């Protein structure tokens, strides 16, 4: 499994410009932080962490592909 990790500020910025996310508490910073931290704890259980805060979607996909190929030949 893969965890696409980003800081809360990056996630919030990306979600402000995208489609509606009914579970994302856009107007409540404290609730947003609490949700982010709860999910972060679960996501941290993934087998591999990929920093997706930098680079394009294609670059992140290439990094995932490289990890996948290194472990699952």
Coordinates of N, CA and C in Angstrom, one line a residue:
X1 N 0.8 -1.2 0.0 CA 0.0 0.0 0.0 C 0.9 1.2 0.0
X2 N 0.3 2.3 -0.5 CA 1.1 3.6 -0.6 C 0.3 4.7 0.1
X3 N 1.1 5.5 0.8 CA 0.6 6.7 1.4 C 1.1 7.9 0.7
X4 N 0.2 8.7 0.1 CA 0.6 9.9 -0.6 C 0.6 11.0 0.4
X5 N 1.7 11.3 1.0 CA 1.8 12.2 2.2 C 2.0 13.7 1.7
X6 N 1.2 14.6 2.3 CA 1.4 16.0 2.1 C 1.1 16.7 3.4
X7 N 1.7 17.9 3.6 CA 1.4 18.7 4.8 C -0.1 19.2 4.7
X8 N -0.7 19.5 5.8 CA -2.0 20.0 5.9 C -2.2 21.2 5.0
X9 N -1.3 22.1 5.0 CA -1.4 23.3 4.2 C -1.6 23.0 2.7
X10 N -0.8 22.1 2.2 CA -0.8 21.7 0.8 C -2.2 21.0 0.5
X11 N -2.6 20.1 1.4 CA -3.9 19.4 1.2 C -5.0 20.4 1.1
X12 N -5.0 21.4 2.0 CA -6.1 22.4 2.1 C -6.1 23.2 0.8
X13 N -4.9 23.6 0.4 CA -4.8 24.4 -0.8 C -5.3 23.7 -2.0
X14 N -5.0 22.4 -2.1 CA -5.5 21.6 -3.3 C -7.0 21.4 -3.2
X15 N -7.5 21.2 -2.0 CA -9.0 21.0 -1.9 C -9.8 22.2 -2.1
X16 N -9.2 23.4 -1.9 CA -10.0 24.6 -2.1 C -10.3 24.9 -3.6
X17 N -9.5 24.4 -4.5 CA -9.7 24.6 -5.9 C -10.3 23.5 -6.6
X18 N -10.5 22.3 -6.0 CA -11.1 21.2 -6.6 C -12.6 21.0 -6.4
X19 N -13.1 19.8 -6.8 CA -14.5 19.5 -6.6 C -14.8 19.5 -5.1
X20 N -16.1 19.6 -4.8 CA -16.6 19.6 -3.5 C -16.2 18.3 -2.8
X21 N -15.8 18.4 -1.5 CA -15.5 17.2 -0.7 C -16.4 17.3 0.5
X22 N -17.5 16.5 0.5 CA -18.5 16.7 1.6 C -17.9 16.4 3.0
X23 N -16.9 15.7 3.2 CA -16.3 15.4 4.5 C -15.3 16.4 4.9
X24 N -14.8 17.2 4.0 CA -13.7 18.2 4.3 C -14.3 19.4 5.0
X25 N -13.9 19.7 6.2 CA -14.5 20.9 6.9 C -13.8 22.2 6.5
X26 N -14.2 22.6 5.3 CA -13.5 23.8 4.7 C -13.5 25.0 5.6
X27 N -14.6 25.2 6.3 CA -14.7 26.5 7.1 C -14.2 26.4 8.5
X28 N -13.8 25.3 9.0 CA -13.4 25.1 10.4 C -12.0 24.5 10.5
X29 N -11.1 25.4 10.7 CA -9.7 25.0 10.7 C -9.3 24.0 11.8
X30 N -10.0 24.1 12.9 CA -9.7 23.1 14.0 C -10.2 21.7 13.6
X31 N -11.4 21.7 13.1 CA -12.0 20.4 12.6 C -11.1 19.8 11.5
X32 N -10.7 20.7 10.6 CA -9.8 20.3 9.5 C -8.5 19.6 10.0
X33 N -7.9 20.3 11.0 CA -6.7 19.7 11.6 C -6.9 18.4 12.2
X34 N -8.0 18.3 13.0 CA -8.4 17.0 13.7 C -8.6 15.9 12.7
X35 N -9.3 16.2 11.6 CA -9.6 15.2 10.6 C -8.3 14.7 9.9
X36 N -7.5 15.7 9.6 CA -6.2 15.4 8.9 C -5.3 14.5 9.8
X37 N -5.2 14.8 11.1 CA -4.4 14.1 12.0 C -4.9 12.7 12.2
X38 N -6.2 12.5 12.3 CA -6.8 11.2 12.4 C -6.5 10.3 11.2
X39 N -6.7 10.9 10.1 CA -6.4 10.1 8.8 C -4.9 9.9 8.7
X40 N -4.1 10.8 9.0 CA -2.7 10.7 8.9 C -2.2 9.5 9.7
X41 N -2.7 9.3 10.9 CA -2.3 8.1 11.7 C -2.7 6.8 11.0
X42 N -3.8 6.7 10.3 CA -4.2 5.5 9.6 C -3.4 5.4 8.3
X43 N -3.1 6.5 7.6 CA -2.4 6.4 6.4 C -0.9 6.0 6.7
X44 N -0.4 6.3 7.8 CA 1.0 6.0 8.2 C 1.2 4.5 8.3
X45 N 0.1 3.7 8.3 CA 0.3 2.3 8.4 C 0.6 1.7 7.0
X46 N 0.6 2.5 6.0 CA 0.9 2.0 4.6 C 2.3 1.4 4.5
X47 N 2.5 0.6 3.6 CA 3.8 0.0 3.4 C 4.9 1.0 2.9
X48 N 4.4 2.0 2.1 CA 5.4 2.9 1.5 C 4.8 4.3 1.6
X49 N 5.7 5.3 1.9 CA 5.3 6.7 2.0 C 5.9 7.4 0.8
X50 N 5.1 8.2 0.1 CA 5.5 9.0 -1.0 C 5.2 10.5 -0.7
X51 N 6.2 11.3 -0.7 CA 5.9 12.7 -0.5 C 5.4 13.3 -1.8
X52 N 4.1 13.6 -1.8 CA 3.4 14.1 -3.0 C 3.2 15.6 -2.9
X53 N 3.9 16.3 -2.0 CA 3.7 17.7 -1.9 C 4.6 18.5 -2.9
X54 N 5.5 17.8 -3.5 CA 6.3 18.4 -4.6 C 6.3 17.6 -5.8
X55 N 6.5 18.2 -6.9 CA 6.5 17.5 -8.2 C 5.1 17.4 -8.8
X56 N 5.0 17.0 -10.0 CA 3.8 16.9 -10.7 C 3.1 15.5 -10.4
X57 N 1.9 15.4 -10.8 CA 1.2 14.1 -10.6 C 2.0 13.0 -11.4
X58 N 2.5 13.3 -12.5 CA 3.3 12.3 -13.3 C 4.6 11.9 -12.6
X59 N 5.2 12.8 -11.9 CA 6.4 12.5 -11.2 C 6.1 11.6 -9.9
X60 N 5.0 11.9 -9.3 CA 4.6 11.1 -8.1 C 4.3 9.7 -8.6
X61 N 3.6 9.6 -9.7 CA 3.2 8.3 -10.3 C 4.5 7.5 -10.7
X62 N 5.5 8.2 -11.2 CA 6.7 7.5 -11.6 C 7.5 7.0 -10.3
X63 N 7.4 7.8 -9.3 CA 8.0 7.3 -8.0 C 7.3 6.1 -7.5
X64 N 6.0 6.1 -7.5 CA 5.2 4.9 -7.1 C 5.6 3.7 -7.9
X65 N 5.6 3.9 -9.2 CA 6.0 2.8 -10.1 C 7.3 2.3 -9.8
X66 N 8.3 3.1 -9.5 CA 9.7 2.7 -9.2 C 9.7 1.9 -7.9
X67 N 9.0 2.3 -6.9 CA 8.9 1.6 -5.7 C 8.2 0.2 -5.9
X68 N 7.1 0.2 -6.6 CA 6.4 -1.0 -7.0 C 7.3 -2.0 -7.7
X69 N 8.0 -1.5 -8.6 CA 8.9 -2.4 -9.4 C 10.0 -2.9 -8.6
X70 N 10.5 -2.2 -7.6 CA 11.6 -2.6 -6.7 C 11.2 -3.7 -5.8
X71 N 9.9 -3.7 -5.4 CA 9.4 -4.6 -4.4 C 8.6 -5.8 -5.0
X72 N 8.0 -5.6 -6.1 CA 7.1 -6.6 -6.7 C 7.5 -7.0 -8.1
X73 N 8.6 -7.7 -8.2 CA 9.1 -8.1 -9.6 C 8.5 -9.4 -9.9

